[in-house]
Tab-separated table of C-alpha atoms in Angstrom:
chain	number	residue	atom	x	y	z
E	96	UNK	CA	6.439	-3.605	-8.118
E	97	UNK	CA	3.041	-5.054	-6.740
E	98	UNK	CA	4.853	-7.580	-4.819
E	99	UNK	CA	7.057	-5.055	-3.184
E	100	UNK	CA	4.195	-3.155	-2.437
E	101	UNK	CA	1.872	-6.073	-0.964
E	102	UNK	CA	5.123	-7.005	0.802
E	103	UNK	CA	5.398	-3.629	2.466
E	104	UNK	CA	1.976	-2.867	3.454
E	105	UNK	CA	2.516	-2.319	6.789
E	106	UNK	CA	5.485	0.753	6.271
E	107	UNK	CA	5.454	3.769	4.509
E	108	UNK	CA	6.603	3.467	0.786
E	109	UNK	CA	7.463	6.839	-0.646
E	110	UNK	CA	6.849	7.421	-4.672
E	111	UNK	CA	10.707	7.553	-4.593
E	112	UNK	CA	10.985	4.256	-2.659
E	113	UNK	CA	8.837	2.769	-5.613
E	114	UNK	CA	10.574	4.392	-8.512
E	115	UNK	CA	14.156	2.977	-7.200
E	116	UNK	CA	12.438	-0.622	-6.783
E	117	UNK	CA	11.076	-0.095	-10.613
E	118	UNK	CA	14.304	1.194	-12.213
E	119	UNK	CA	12.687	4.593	-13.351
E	120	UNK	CA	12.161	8.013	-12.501
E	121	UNK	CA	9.088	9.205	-10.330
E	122	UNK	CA	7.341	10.665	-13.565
E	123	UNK	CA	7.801	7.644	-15.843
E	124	UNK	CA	6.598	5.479	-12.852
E	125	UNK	CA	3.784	7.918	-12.155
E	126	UNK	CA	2.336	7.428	-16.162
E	127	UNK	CA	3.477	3.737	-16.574
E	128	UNK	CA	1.704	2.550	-12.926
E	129	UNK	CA	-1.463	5.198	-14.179
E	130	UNK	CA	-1.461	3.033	-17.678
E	131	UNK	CA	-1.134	-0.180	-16.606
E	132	UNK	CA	-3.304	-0.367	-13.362
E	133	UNK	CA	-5.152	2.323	-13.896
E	134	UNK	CA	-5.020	4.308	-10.782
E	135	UNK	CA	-1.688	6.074	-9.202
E	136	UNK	CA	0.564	4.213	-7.222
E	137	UNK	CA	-1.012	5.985	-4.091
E	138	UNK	CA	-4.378	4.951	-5.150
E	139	UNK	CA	-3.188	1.472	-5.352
E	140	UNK	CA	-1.574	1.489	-2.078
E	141	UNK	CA	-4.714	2.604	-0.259
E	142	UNK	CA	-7.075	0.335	-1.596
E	143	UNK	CA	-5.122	-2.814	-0.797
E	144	UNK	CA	-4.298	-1.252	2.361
E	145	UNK	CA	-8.020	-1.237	2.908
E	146	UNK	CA	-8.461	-5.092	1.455
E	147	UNK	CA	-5.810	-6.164	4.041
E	148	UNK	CA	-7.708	-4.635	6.950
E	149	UNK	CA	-10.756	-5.991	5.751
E	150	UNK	CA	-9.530	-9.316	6.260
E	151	UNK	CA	-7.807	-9.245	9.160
E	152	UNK	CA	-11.042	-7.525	10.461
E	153	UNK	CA	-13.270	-10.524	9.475
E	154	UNK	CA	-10.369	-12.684	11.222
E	155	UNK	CA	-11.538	-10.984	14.342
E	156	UNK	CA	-7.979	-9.508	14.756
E	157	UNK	CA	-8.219	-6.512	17.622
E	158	UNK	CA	-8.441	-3.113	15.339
E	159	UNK	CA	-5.375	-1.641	16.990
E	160	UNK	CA	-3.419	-4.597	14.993
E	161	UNK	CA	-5.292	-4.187	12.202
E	162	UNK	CA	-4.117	-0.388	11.719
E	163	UNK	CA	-0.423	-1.002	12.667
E	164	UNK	CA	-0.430	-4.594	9.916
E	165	UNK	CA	-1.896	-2.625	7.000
E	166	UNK	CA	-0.146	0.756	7.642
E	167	UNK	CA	-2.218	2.968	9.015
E	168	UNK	CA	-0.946	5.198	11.628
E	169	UNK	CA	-3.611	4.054	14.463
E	170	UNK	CA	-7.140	3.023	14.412
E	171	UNK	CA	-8.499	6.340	13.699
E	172	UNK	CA	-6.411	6.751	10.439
E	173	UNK	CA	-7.899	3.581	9.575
């Protein structure tokens, strides 16, 4: 599941999306994602969202492409 996720970064992924890719239900993934990394799927998401922008920042990549590669809606969103 964290390699789908890191591999979809740049898109949407709904709780849903996640549970299919898992095999489980939305509740079951909720409490076994909480227990295992210790923060909600969303959580999780966001804060590699963040890592990825970080670096492409420091790679002096323009922020417009930064937003749009770690899937944020536009630069202010990021």
């Amino acid at each position: 599941l964290v390699d789908f996720i890191e591999s979809h970064l740049d898109r949407s992924i709904p709780l849903a999306q996640l549970a299919t890719v898992a095999g489980v239900g939305e509740r079951h993934l909720l409490r076994a994602f909480g227990a295992t990394m210790g923060c909600s799927p969303h959580r999780y998401l966001l804060a590699r969202r963040v890592e990825r922008a970080k670096a492409r920042i420091a790679q002096g990549w323009p922020l417009a492409d930064v937003a749009l590669d770690s899937g944020f809606a536009d630069q202010s969103q990021l």
